[in-house]
Structure formats: structure tokens, C-alpha cells
Coordinates of C-alpha atoms and ligand atoms in Angstrom, one line a residue:
M1 CA -9.6 -10.8 19.1
A2 CA -12.5 -10.8 16.6
T3 CA -11.8 -9.0 13.4
K4 CA -12.7 -5.3 13.6
Y5 CA -14.3 -3.6 10.6
I6 CA -13.8 0.1 10.0
F7 CA -15.6 1.9 7.2
V8 CA -14.5 5.1 5.8
T9 CA -17.2 7.2 4.1
G10 CA -17.1 10.6 2.6
G11 CA -19.4 13.5 2.6
V12 CA -19.9 17.1 1.2
T13 CA -17.6 16.7 -1.8
S14 CA -15.2 14.2 -3.4
S15 CA -11.4 14.7 -3.5
L16 CA -11.1 15.2 0.3
G17 CA -8.6 12.4 0.6
K18 CA -10.5 9.4 1.9
G19 CA -7.9 7.1 0.6
I20 CA -5.1 9.0 2.4
I21 CA -7.2 9.0 5.7
A22 CA -7.8 5.2 5.3
A23 CA -4.2 4.6 4.5
S24 CA -3.0 6.8 7.4
L25 CA -5.3 5.0 9.9
A26 CA -3.9 1.7 8.7
R27 CA -0.4 3.0 9.1
L28 CA -1.2 4.1 12.7
L29 CA -2.7 0.7 13.6
K30 CA 0.2 -1.1 12.0
A31 CA 2.6 1.1 14.0
R32 CA 0.8 -0.2 17.1
G33 CA 1.6 -3.7 16.0
Y34 CA -1.7 -4.7 14.6
L35 CA -2.4 -6.7 11.4
V36 CA -4.3 -4.4 9.0
T37 CA -5.6 -4.5 5.5
N38 CA -7.3 -1.8 3.4
Q39 CA -10.1 -2.4 1.0
K40 CA -11.8 -0.1 -1.5
L41 CA -15.4 -0.4 -2.8
D42 CA -16.0 1.5 -6.0
P43 CA -19.6 2.3 -7.0
Y44 CA -19.1 2.3 -10.8
I45 CA -20.3 -0.4 -13.1
N46 CA -17.1 -1.3 -14.8
I47 CA -15.8 -4.7 -13.6
D48 CA -12.5 -3.0 -12.8
P49 CA -10.7 0.2 -13.8
G50 CA -8.5 -1.7 -16.3
T51 CA -10.6 -0.6 -19.2
L52 CA -11.0 3.0 -18.0
N53 CA -9.3 5.9 -19.6
P54 CA -6.8 7.4 -17.0
Y55 CA -8.6 10.8 -17.5
E56 CA -11.6 9.2 -15.7
H57 CA -10.2 8.0 -12.4
G58 CA -6.4 8.4 -12.7
E59 CA -3.9 5.6 -12.8
C60 CA -4.9 2.0 -12.9
Y61 CA -2.9 0.3 -10.1
V62 CA -1.8 -3.3 -10.4
T63 CA -1.4 -5.7 -7.5
E64 CA 0.9 -8.7 -7.1
D65 CA -1.9 -11.1 -8.1
G66 CA -2.5 -9.1 -11.3
A67 CA -5.7 -7.2 -10.3
E68 CA -6.2 -3.9 -12.1
T69 CA -7.4 -1.7 -9.3
D70 CA -8.2 1.8 -8.1
L71 CA -5.2 4.1 -7.5
D72 CA -6.1 4.2 -3.8
L73 CA -4.7 0.7 -3.4
G74 CA -1.4 2.3 -4.4
H75 CA -1.7 4.7 -1.4
Y76 CA -2.6 1.8 0.9
E77 CA 0.5 -0.2 -0.2
R78 CA 2.8 2.9 -0.1
F79 CA 1.7 3.8 3.4
T80 CA 1.5 0.4 5.0
G81 CA 3.8 -1.8 3.0
V82 CA 1.1 -4.5 3.1
A83 CA 0.4 -6.1 -0.3
T84 CA -3.2 -5.9 -1.6
S85 CA -4.9 -8.2 -4.0
Q86 CA -8.0 -8.6 -6.1
A87 CA -10.1 -9.0 -2.9
N88 CA -9.1 -5.5 -1.8
N89 CA -10.9 -3.7 -4.6
V90 CA -14.5 -4.5 -5.5
T91 CA -16.8 -2.6 -7.9
T92 CA -20.5 -2.6 -8.3
G93 CA -19.9 -4.1 -11.7
R94 CA -18.1 -7.1 -10.2
I95 CA -20.8 -7.6 -7.5
Y96 CA -23.6 -7.6 -10.1
Q97 CA -21.6 -9.8 -12.5
H98 CA -21.3 -12.4 -9.8
V99 CA -24.9 -12.2 -8.7
I100 CA -26.2 -12.5 -12.3
E101 CA -23.9 -15.5 -12.9
K102 CA -25.4 -17.1 -9.8
E103 CA -28.9 -16.3 -11.0
R104 CA -28.2 -17.9 -14.4
R105 CA -26.8 -21.0 -12.7
G106 CA -30.1 -21.3 -10.8
D107 CA -28.4 -20.8 -7.4
Y108 CA -31.3 -18.6 -6.2
L109 CA -33.8 -21.5 -6.6
G110 CA -36.5 -19.5 -8.2
S111 CA -36.5 -16.5 -5.8
T112 CA -36.7 -12.9 -7.0
V113 CA -33.1 -11.5 -7.1
Q114 CA -33.1 -8.1 -5.5
V115 CA -30.7 -5.3 -4.3
I116 CA -31.6 -6.2 -0.8
P117 CA -30.7 -8.9 0.2
H118 CA -28.8 -10.4 -2.8
I119 CA -26.6 -7.5 -3.8
T120 CA -26.0 -6.4 -0.2
N121 CA -25.2 -10.0 0.8
E122 CA -22.7 -10.2 -2.0
I123 CA -21.1 -6.9 -0.8
K124 CA -21.0 -8.0 2.8
E125 CA -19.3 -11.3 1.7
R126 CA -16.6 -9.4 -0.1
I127 CA -16.0 -7.3 3.0
T128 CA -16.0 -10.1 5.6
A129 CA -14.0 -12.4 3.2
L130 CA -10.9 -10.3 4.2
G131 CA -11.6 -10.8 7.9
N132 CA -12.3 -14.5 7.4
T133 CA -8.8 -15.1 6.0
G134 CA -7.7 -14.9 9.6
K135 CA -4.8 -12.7 8.5
Y136 CA -6.0 -9.4 9.7
E137 CA -7.2 -7.9 13.0
F138 CA -8.5 -4.8 11.3
V139 CA -10.2 -4.5 7.9
I140 CA -10.5 -0.8 6.8
T141 CA -13.0 -0.5 4.0
E142 CA -13.2 2.8 2.1
I143 CA -16.5 3.4 0.2
G144 CA -15.9 5.3 -3.0
G145 CA -18.0 8.4 -3.9
T146 CA -19.9 10.7 -1.6
V147 CA -22.8 9.7 0.7
G148 CA -26.1 10.4 -1.0
D149 CA -24.9 9.3 -4.4
I150 CA -27.5 7.0 -6.0
E151 CA -24.7 4.7 -7.0
S152 CA -23.3 4.1 -3.5
F153 CA -26.7 3.3 -1.8
P154 CA -26.2 -0.6 -1.8
F155 CA -22.7 -0.2 -0.2
V156 CA -24.0 2.1 2.5
E157 CA -26.9 -0.3 3.1
A158 CA -24.4 -3.1 3.5
V159 CA -22.5 -1.0 6.0
R160 CA -25.8 -0.4 8.0
Q161 CA -26.5 -4.2 8.1
L162 CA -22.9 -5.1 9.1
K163 CA -22.9 -2.4 11.8
Y164 CA -26.0 -3.8 13.3
A165 CA -24.7 -7.4 13.1
L166 CA -21.2 -6.8 14.3
G167 CA -22.0 -4.3 17.1
K168 CA -18.8 -3.2 18.9
N169 CA -16.6 -4.8 16.2
C170 CA -17.6 -2.2 13.5
I171 CA -17.4 1.5 13.3
V172 CA -17.8 4.2 10.6
V173 CA -15.4 7.1 10.2
H174 CA -16.9 9.8 8.1
L175 CA -14.7 12.3 6.3
T176 CA -16.3 15.7 5.6
Y177 CA -15.3 19.3 4.6
I178 CA -15.5 22.4 6.8
P179 CA -15.5 25.4 4.6
Y180 CA -14.0 28.7 5.8
I181 CA -16.2 31.6 4.7
A182 CA -13.8 34.5 4.6
A183 CA -16.4 37.3 4.5
A184 CA -17.9 36.0 7.8
G185 CA -14.5 35.0 9.1
E186 CA -16.0 31.7 10.2
L187 CA -15.7 27.9 9.7
K188 CA -19.0 26.5 8.7
T189 CA -20.3 23.2 10.0
K190 CA -23.6 23.0 8.1
P191 CA -22.4 21.0 5.1
T192 CA -21.1 18.4 7.6
Q193 CA -24.4 18.3 9.5
H194 CA -26.2 17.7 6.2
S195 CA -23.8 15.0 5.1
V196 CA -24.2 13.2 8.4
K197 CA -28.0 13.5 8.1
A198 CA -27.7 11.9 4.6
L199 CA -25.9 9.0 6.3
Q200 CA -28.4 8.8 9.1
Q201 CA -31.2 8.7 6.6
Q202 CA -29.7 5.5 5.3
G203 CA -29.6 4.2 8.9
V204 CA -25.9 4.8 9.6
Q205 CA -24.6 6.8 12.5
P206 CA -20.9 7.7 12.1
D207 CA -18.7 7.1 15.1
I208 CA -15.9 9.5 14.2
I209 CA -15.9 12.5 12.0
V210 CA -12.7 13.6 10.3
C211 CA -12.9 17.2 9.1
R212 CA -10.9 18.5 6.2
T213 CA -10.3 22.2 6.9
E214 CA -8.0 25.0 5.9
K215 CA -8.2 26.5 9.4
P216 CA -7.8 24.9 12.8
L217 CA -11.0 23.7 14.3
T218 CA -11.9 25.6 17.4
R219 CA -13.2 23.9 20.5
S220 CA -16.6 25.3 19.9
V221 CA -16.7 24.1 16.3
R222 CA -15.8 20.6 17.5
E223 CA -18.5 20.8 20.2
K224 CA -21.1 22.0 17.7
I225 CA -20.4 19.1 15.3
G226 CA -20.5 16.7 18.2
L227 CA -23.8 18.0 19.4
F228 CA -25.5 17.9 16.0
C229 CA -24.0 14.6 15.0
N230 CA -24.4 12.6 18.2
M231 CA -20.8 12.2 19.3
E232 CA -18.2 13.4 21.9
S233 CA -16.2 16.3 20.7
E234 CA -13.0 14.1 21.0
C235 CA -14.4 12.1 18.1
V236 CA -14.3 15.2 15.9
I237 CA -10.9 15.0 14.3
E238 CA -9.1 17.9 12.5
D239 CA -7.6 17.1 9.1
G240 CA -5.8 20.3 8.1
D241 CA -3.8 21.0 4.9
V242 CA -0.3 19.6 5.0
S243 CA 2.7 20.0 2.7
S244 CA 2.9 16.2 2.0
I245 CA 0.4 13.4 2.1
Y246 CA 3.0 11.5 4.2
E247 CA 2.4 14.0 7.0
V248 CA -1.2 12.8 7.4
P249 CA -0.4 9.8 9.6
I250 CA 1.5 12.1 12.0
K251 CA -1.4 14.6 12.0
M252 CA -3.9 11.8 12.7
R253 CA -1.7 10.4 15.5
D254 CA -1.6 13.9 17.1
E255 CA -5.3 14.2 16.7
K256 CA -5.6 10.7 18.4
L257 CA -7.6 9.2 15.5
D258 CA -6.2 5.8 16.2
I259 CA -7.0 6.1 20.0
Q260 CA -10.6 7.0 19.3
V261 CA -10.9 4.2 16.8
L262 CA -9.6 1.7 19.3
R263 CA -11.8 3.1 22.1
K264 CA -14.9 2.8 19.9
L265 CA -14.0 -0.7 19.0
D266 CA -13.4 -1.7 22.6
V267 CA -9.8 -2.5 22.0
P268 CA -7.5 -1.6 25.0
V269 CA -4.9 1.0 24.0
K270 CA -1.9 -0.8 25.3
N271 CA 0.7 -1.1 22.5
E272 CA 3.0 2.0 22.1
I273 CA 2.9 3.6 18.7
D274 CA 6.2 3.4 16.9
L275 CA 6.6 5.9 14.0
T276 CA 10.3 6.5 14.3
K277 CA 11.2 5.3 10.8
W278 CA 8.3 7.2 9.4
E279 CA 9.4 10.4 11.1
A280 CA 12.9 9.8 9.9
F281 CA 11.6 9.6 6.3
L282 CA 9.6 12.9 6.9
Y283 CA 12.7 14.6 8.2
K284 CA 14.7 13.6 5.1
L285 CA 11.8 14.6 2.9
H286 CA 11.6 18.1 4.4
N287 CA 15.3 18.7 4.6
P288 CA 16.8 17.9 1.2
E289 CA 20.4 18.8 0.5
K290 CA 20.2 18.8 -3.3
E291 CA 17.7 19.3 -6.0
V292 CA 17.2 17.9 -9.5
T293 CA 14.7 18.4 -12.3
V294 CA 13.5 15.4 -14.4
G295 CA 11.0 15.3 -17.1
L296 CA 8.0 12.9 -17.3
V297 CA 6.9 12.5 -20.9
G298 CA 3.4 11.1 -21.3
K299 CA 0.1 11.8 -22.9
Y300 CA -2.1 12.2 -19.8
V301 CA 0.0 14.9 -18.1
E302 CA -3.0 17.3 -17.7
L303 CA -4.1 14.9 -15.0
Q304 CA -1.3 14.1 -12.6
D305 CA -3.3 11.3 -11.0
A306 CA -2.7 9.4 -14.2
Y307 CA 0.9 8.9 -13.1
K308 CA 0.4 8.8 -9.4
S309 CA 2.6 5.8 -8.6
I310 CA 5.5 7.3 -10.7
S311 CA 5.3 10.7 -9.1
E312 CA 5.2 9.1 -5.6
A313 CA 8.2 6.8 -6.6
F314 CA 10.1 10.0 -7.4
V315 CA 9.3 11.3 -3.9
H316 CA 10.5 8.1 -2.2
A317 CA 13.7 7.9 -4.3
G318 CA 14.5 11.6 -3.9
T319 CA 14.0 11.4 -0.1
E320 CA 16.4 8.4 0.0
L321 CA 19.0 10.5 -1.7
R322 CA 18.2 13.7 0.3
T323 CA 17.2 15.3 -3.0
K324 CA 14.2 17.4 -3.9
V325 CA 13.0 16.0 -7.2
H326 CA 11.2 18.5 -9.4
V327 CA 9.1 16.8 -12.0
K328 CA 8.4 18.6 -15.3
Y329 CA 5.3 17.0 -17.0
I330 CA 5.7 17.1 -20.7
H331 CA 2.9 16.4 -23.1
S332 CA 4.2 13.8 -25.7
E333 CA 1.6 14.9 -28.2
Y334 CA 3.2 18.3 -28.6
I335 CA 6.8 17.2 -29.0
D336 CA 8.1 17.4 -32.5
E337 CA 11.5 17.6 -34.3
G338 CA 11.4 21.4 -34.2
N339 CA 10.7 21.8 -30.5
V340 CA 12.2 18.8 -28.8
E341 CA 15.3 20.7 -27.8
E342 CA 13.3 23.5 -26.3
K343 CA 11.0 21.1 -24.4
L344 CA 13.6 18.8 -23.0
S345 CA 16.8 20.8 -22.6
G346 CA 17.8 21.6 -19.0
L347 CA 16.4 18.3 -17.7
S348 CA 18.8 16.0 -15.7
G349 CA 16.7 12.9 -16.5
I350 CA 13.9 11.9 -18.8
L351 CA 11.3 9.3 -17.9
V352 CA 9.0 8.1 -20.8
A353 CA 5.8 6.9 -19.3
P354 CA 3.6 3.8 -19.8
G355 CA 0.6 4.0 -22.0
F356 CA -1.6 2.6 -24.8
G357 CA -2.3 3.5 -28.4
T358 CA -1.1 5.9 -31.0
R359 CA -1.7 9.4 -29.6
G360 CA 1.6 11.0 -28.6
I361 CA 3.7 8.0 -29.6
E362 CA 6.1 9.9 -32.0
G363 CA 6.7 12.5 -29.3
K364 CA 7.7 9.8 -26.9
I365 CA 10.1 8.3 -29.5
L366 CA 11.7 11.7 -30.1
A367 CA 12.1 12.1 -26.3
V368 CA 14.0 8.8 -26.2
K369 CA 16.2 9.8 -29.1
Y370 CA 17.0 13.1 -27.4
A371 CA 17.9 11.3 -24.1
R372 CA 20.0 8.7 -25.9
E373 CA 21.9 11.1 -28.2
N374 CA 22.6 13.7 -25.5
K375 CA 23.5 11.1 -22.9
I376 CA 20.8 12.3 -20.5
P377 CA 19.7 9.6 -17.9
F378 CA 16.7 7.8 -19.3
L379 CA 14.1 5.5 -17.7
G380 CA 11.5 4.0 -19.9
I381 CA 8.5 2.2 -18.3
C382 CA 6.5 -0.3 -20.3
L383 CA 5.4 1.6 -23.4
G384 CA 8.4 3.9 -22.6
M385 CA 10.7 0.9 -22.9
Q386 CA 9.0 -0.2 -26.1
C387 CA 9.5 3.3 -27.5
A388 CA 13.2 3.0 -26.6
V389 CA 13.4 -0.2 -28.6
V390 CA 11.6 1.3 -31.6
E391 CA 13.8 4.4 -31.5
F392 CA 16.9 2.3 -31.5
A393 CA 15.7 0.1 -34.3
R394 CA 14.9 3.2 -36.5
N395 CA 17.9 5.4 -35.7
V396 CA 20.7 2.9 -35.0
L397 CA 19.7 -0.3 -36.8
G398 CA 18.3 1.9 -39.7
Y399 CA 14.9 0.2 -39.9
K400 CA 13.0 3.4 -40.7
D401 CA 9.5 1.9 -40.4
A402 CA 10.3 -0.1 -37.2
H403 CA 7.4 0.0 -34.8
S404 CA 5.3 -1.8 -32.2
V405 CA 2.6 -3.8 -33.9
E406 CA 0.2 -2.2 -31.4
I407 CA 0.6 1.1 -33.4
S408 CA 1.6 -0.2 -36.8
P409 CA 0.3 -3.7 -37.4
S410 CA 1.8 -3.8 -40.9
T411 CA 5.3 -2.6 -40.1
T412 CA 8.0 -4.6 -41.8
H413 CA 10.1 -4.5 -38.6
P414 CA 7.9 -5.5 -35.7
V415 CA 10.5 -5.0 -33.0
I416 CA 7.7 -4.9 -30.4
D417 CA 5.3 -7.7 -31.1
M418 CA 2.2 -9.2 -29.6
M419 CA 2.8 -11.9 -27.1
E420 CA 1.9 -15.3 -28.5
E421 CA -0.7 -16.0 -25.8
Q422 CA -2.4 -12.7 -26.5
K423 CA -3.1 -13.5 -30.2
S424 CA -6.3 -15.4 -29.6
I425 CA -7.8 -13.0 -27.0
S426 CA -10.6 -10.8 -28.1
N427 CA -11.9 -9.3 -24.7
M428 CA -10.1 -6.2 -23.5
G429 CA -10.8 -6.4 -19.8
G430 CA -8.4 -8.2 -17.5
T431 CA -6.6 -10.1 -20.4
M432 CA -3.2 -8.5 -20.5
R433 CA 0.0 -10.0 -19.0
L434 CA -0.8 -8.8 -15.5
G435 CA 0.8 -9.0 -12.1
A436 CA 4.1 -10.2 -10.6
Y437 CA 6.5 -12.2 -12.7
P438 CA 10.1 -13.2 -11.8
C439 CA 13.0 -11.7 -13.7
K440 CA 16.6 -12.7 -13.8
L441 CA 19.0 -9.8 -14.1
V442 CA 22.2 -10.0 -16.2
K443 CA 25.4 -9.3 -14.1
G444 CA 27.3 -6.2 -15.0
T445 CA 24.2 -4.2 -16.1
K446 CA 22.9 -1.0 -14.5
A447 CA 19.8 -2.9 -13.4
F448 CA 21.8 -5.5 -11.6
E449 CA 23.9 -2.8 -9.9
A450 CA 20.7 -1.0 -8.8
Y451 CA 18.9 -4.0 -7.4
G452 CA 22.1 -5.6 -6.0
Q453 CA 20.7 -9.1 -6.7
E454 CA 20.0 -11.4 -9.6
D455 CA 16.5 -12.6 -8.9
I456 CA 13.7 -10.0 -8.7
S457 CA 10.0 -9.9 -9.2
E458 CA 8.1 -7.0 -10.7
R459 CA 4.5 -6.3 -11.8
H460 CA 3.4 -6.2 -15.4
R461 CA 0.5 -4.8 -17.4
H462 CA 0.9 -5.1 -21.2
R463 CA 0.1 -7.1 -24.3
Y464 CA 3.2 -6.5 -26.4
E465 CA 6.8 -7.4 -25.8
F466 CA 10.4 -7.2 -27.2
N467 CA 10.6 -9.3 -30.3
S468 CA 13.4 -11.7 -29.5
A469 CA 14.0 -12.4 -33.2
Y470 CA 15.9 -9.1 -33.2
L471 CA 17.9 -9.7 -30.1
E472 CA 21.3 -10.5 -31.7
E473 CA 21.0 -7.4 -33.9
F474 CA 20.3 -5.1 -31.0
K475 CA 23.1 -6.6 -28.9
N476 CA 25.6 -6.2 -31.7
A477 CA 24.5 -2.5 -32.2
G478 CA 24.7 -1.6 -28.5
M479 CA 21.3 -2.2 -26.9
I480 CA 21.5 -5.1 -24.6
P481 CA 19.0 -7.2 -22.6
A482 CA 19.5 -6.7 -18.8
G483 CA 16.8 -9.0 -17.5
F484 CA 14.9 -12.0 -18.7
N485 CA 11.8 -13.9 -17.6
P486 CA 13.5 -17.2 -16.4
E487 CA 10.7 -19.4 -18.0
S488 CA 9.7 -17.7 -21.2
Q489 CA 13.0 -15.9 -21.9
L490 CA 11.1 -12.7 -22.6
V491 CA 13.4 -9.7 -22.5
E492 CA 12.2 -7.6 -19.5
I493 CA 14.8 -4.9 -19.4
V494 CA 16.9 -3.2 -22.1
E495 CA 20.0 -1.0 -21.6
V496 CA 22.4 1.0 -23.7
P497 CA 25.8 0.4 -21.9
N498 CA 27.5 3.2 -23.9
H499 CA 25.4 5.8 -22.0
P500 CA 25.5 7.1 -18.4
F501 CA 22.1 5.6 -17.6
F502 CA 19.7 4.3 -20.3
V503 CA 17.3 1.7 -18.9
G504 CA 13.9 0.5 -20.2
A505 CA 11.8 -1.8 -18.2
Q506 CA 8.9 -3.8 -19.6
F507 CA 7.4 -4.0 -16.1
H508 CA 6.2 -1.3 -13.8
P509 CA 8.7 -0.6 -11.0
E510 CA 6.6 2.3 -9.7
Y511 CA 3.9 0.0 -8.3
K512 CA 6.3 -1.4 -5.7
S513 CA 7.9 1.8 -4.5
A514 CA 6.8 2.6 -0.9
V515 CA 7.8 5.0 1.8
M516 CA 9.8 2.4 3.6
H517 CA 11.0 0.8 0.3
P518 CA 12.1 3.4 -2.3
H519 CA 12.4 1.5 -5.5
P520 CA 16.0 0.6 -6.6
L521 CA 15.5 1.6 -10.2
F522 CA 14.1 5.0 -9.3
V523 CA 16.9 5.5 -6.8
A524 CA 19.4 4.6 -9.5
F525 CA 17.7 6.9 -12.0
I526 CA 17.7 9.9 -9.7
G527 CA 21.3 9.1 -8.7
A528 CA 22.3 9.2 -12.3
A529 CA 20.3 12.5 -12.8
L530 CA 22.2 14.0 -9.9
Q531 CA 25.5 13.0 -11.5
Y532 CA 24.4 14.4 -14.8
R533 CA 23.4 17.7 -13.2
N534 CA 26.8 18.0 -11.4
K535 CA 28.7 17.6 -14.7
Ligands
LIG601 N1 0.6 -0.6 -24.8 C1 1.7 -1.4 -24.4 C2 1.4 -2.8 -24.3 O1 0.2 -3.2 -24.1 C3 2.3 -0.9 -23.1 C4 1.4 -1.0 -21.9 C5 1.9 -0.1 -20.8 O2 2.6 0.8 -20.9 N2 1.4 -0.4 -19.6 O3 2.2 -3.7 -24.4

């Protein structure tokens, strides 16, 4: 079968859940036995979101190959279990960078370099490159932003060209919003008509429309949308509100989204759909037997998208343990000696989040101290692990000015130091220690117990590391290494054995937690929180 290309565009407004629809469709096609990959095209000019403040677009997601990507790639991986890579996220910045490099090399042989065809060709190459790997039968490409945005014009134009060239092997699924006007007691289709017109003005006729709506779509609403937008009413799909994003694949199956997609692409609907395991997960998710409250201490807590993978990892681990995990988001900037007790008491576990820079750092260190001294289960991730090391150095080893050199370059006790290979780097973008690295766990540690194996691989995103010059001192005082990089001997995990559960990881376990693979460290952390609560 020739590779089939499915584009997911959005209209009317942002935040309708294009990423979830794209991921759900991938899940459904995978459940029919097809090989699927998801891609995201982002219209902004940054080369990648690695340099973006999380307040802008939420968390930066990191792939196995070390790409810093949009958080939608996290949804794709969590829904499908299919690993993504640098090729799965392309920004306008990256497209232009490559075209300009080619222009400087002289590759265009004197011709005028233009949006059409040079930029659009580059976009098309990035899309078809995934199909050309021969690894996928379906490539689902989500176009960031909303149709009509100036920024996304070249992407939509590339879709128009591909649709013409690929014929039956390419379709467009357009996600829109159907507002309910309470005063009129009616669902309104006009915004959808307008957004489809905006697409048509750019030469693209959508094949399927998915409608976000708070009320069920009546038959007449479906028919009206079909009539105005040139499609059968079966291709108008209802996307109502659900209690969990993980319900969306089931909703889309019930609405026959996958069947319409296959029909439009001329693929016979023969394989049965198998969502048994997914439904078993949903059953456990909706029927918890216990509950527990944990705190997430970070400085971006106003925007929960900033910690998307962590909050989803809690859902996966909680479901595995038949536990509803309540997460209390605690702003590290506002934790001080006077209020730490009030802010953190009552929690059965404390997670100190990843991050960069000085803001809120002392609050994070106080949260670690509170968890360590009160024997509350603790999980520190990346900067959270580094804070645990700094706290231990200050309050157990007695090095009052101990710090990470990221925050205090002149500290006399740099217990977290810059990695050697980082010292000569001056560019900020894409230059950290990024992506998957192997780690060897130390037998007898909590980490080893959680993973149940010695050799693991986890994803990284940092410039600083545990300063091994202090390793013996830490070990003697009661903070031990629980995992090392087998080549460089960098300490990747620290633990305090004299504590029910005190684990700090230099890597990011949250990126690898998926619906079908709850992450062992999160499961162990929630398990410890349950034990703590029962005491
Ligand atoms: N700022 C720290 C470093 O660069 C931690 C990074 C993170 O938490 N992702 O090492």
C-alpha cells in the first residue's frame, strides 16, 4: 500500500485539542494493525521550542534522539507508544534555516528563492520524508495554529499541493468548534462554515470535519454542515466533552472516524479494531479504589501545560495502582521558612519539578528539606534532583553556601557543576545534554527495585550534573548514587536509603510514561505515597 497522508487542521479557535484528535486517530489505526506515525508542523519562527519559556507553549518534550519538541509529541507517544524523533516536529524557523543555508551554498543556482516553491517544497519534503522511510503506512501531520493565520499559510499551501499530487492517498481532517448559544437554545454552525471557507480560499477542501461541541450534534446540524461544506453527513464527526483525554479514542471509534478516514483513502476496512487493553485502562482509570494527594513544586504552576508529561505520568501510575492521584500544584517562588509547613503538610508525596534559573529555587530546596526531614516520599526530576543534592550538601554536610553553579557561579561548594563538554558552548539552542542515554542501576536501591532490572535508558535535558568530586562525602553522610552512566560514570540517580522513598533523577522519567507503559519510578513513587498515607 502506498503511504497515506492525513492532515489535521484546526479552525475557529485554538485549544480545541487537535493534538488529541491526531493522537486518537493514530491510536485507532494502530489498533487496526497499521503502522502509523504522527508529525507536528509548528508555524513559529523559533528553530525548536527548546529556547521557549514554558509559559509560551507549555512543556518542551524531548524525544529519544534528543529533539526538543512541541508537547503534542508527548500526546502522540503516550497514546500510540510509537517513538517520535526530530523528523516528527518541524517549525517554520527550521524550514527557513535550511532554505537559507542552501541559498548561501549556492544550491539554487541563481534563481530567486521564494515561499512558493522553495519554502513549500521544503515543507513537503519534511512531510513525505516520514513516508519515504518505508516504516509507516499512515503519516498523520498536524498543522499548528488555526486556518487563516498568516503564519500557517505556507503549510496550508503545501497541503494543497500534496493533496493534488497524491490524490486518493491524502485527506484533510478539519477540527472546528460548534458553539451552543444558550439564549437561542441552539448549536451554531456558522463559525465552522467560515473556517471551512478560509480553508477553501487557500484551495483546500476538507474531507472530514470533527466538531468540538458541548452538546450532542443533531442529525440536522450534521446535515447542515455537510451541505455547506461539501461532504456527506457521515463525515461530520462529533467530538463532545469527556472526563479524560484518554476517552477520545473510544469516542472517535464510536463516531467511526477511523472508518471514514479509511473509506476516504480507499483502504478496505477489513482488520478488526482491538482496543481491549485501552478499555481495560479506562475501566481502571474510572474505578479507582484508593486516592492520594501529592504536591508538584515548580515555578510554572500557573500553566499546567508546563508540566504536561509529569501530570500524565501521575495518571498512568495512579491507574496502574487503582489510585486516584490528586495533584496539588505549589508555586516554589512563594515557599519560605515561615510557610513551608502550611504549604506542604497533608501531602503524601512531594515531587520537585525540572526547571532552569534562579526564580523559585530556594522554595524548591526548602520543599526537599521538608520531604527529607519529615520522611515524606520524594521524587526530584532534573533540577529537582539537583535541588536535593544542594539541600543535602547544605543541611547534612554543613556546606552552607553549596549550590549549583547554574545559580551561583562563585559558590565554594559547587555540588552541581557544569558538564565538561558544556564549558565551551555559547549557543543556547539545542546544545544541552539531550535525549536517551543508558544508565546502570545499583542493586539494592529503590530505583533498582522499581525498574526490576540493571540496565535502563532514559531521556535527558540539562547542562549541569552531580559533581563527582563530592561523591564519597555524600555516600558517607547518607545520600547514595543509585545509577551511573556506564561510559562517563556521571551520577544519574541519587537516593537517601534512610528514608521511605527519596529518589532524585537527573533524567526525565515522565517523557517515557505512556498509557500502556506507566513509568516504574512514578509507580514506585505513588506506591510509596500510598504507604505513607496509610500510616
Ligand atoms: N537547569 C538544570 C540544568 O540545566 C536542570 C534542567 C532541567 O531541569 N531540565 O542542568
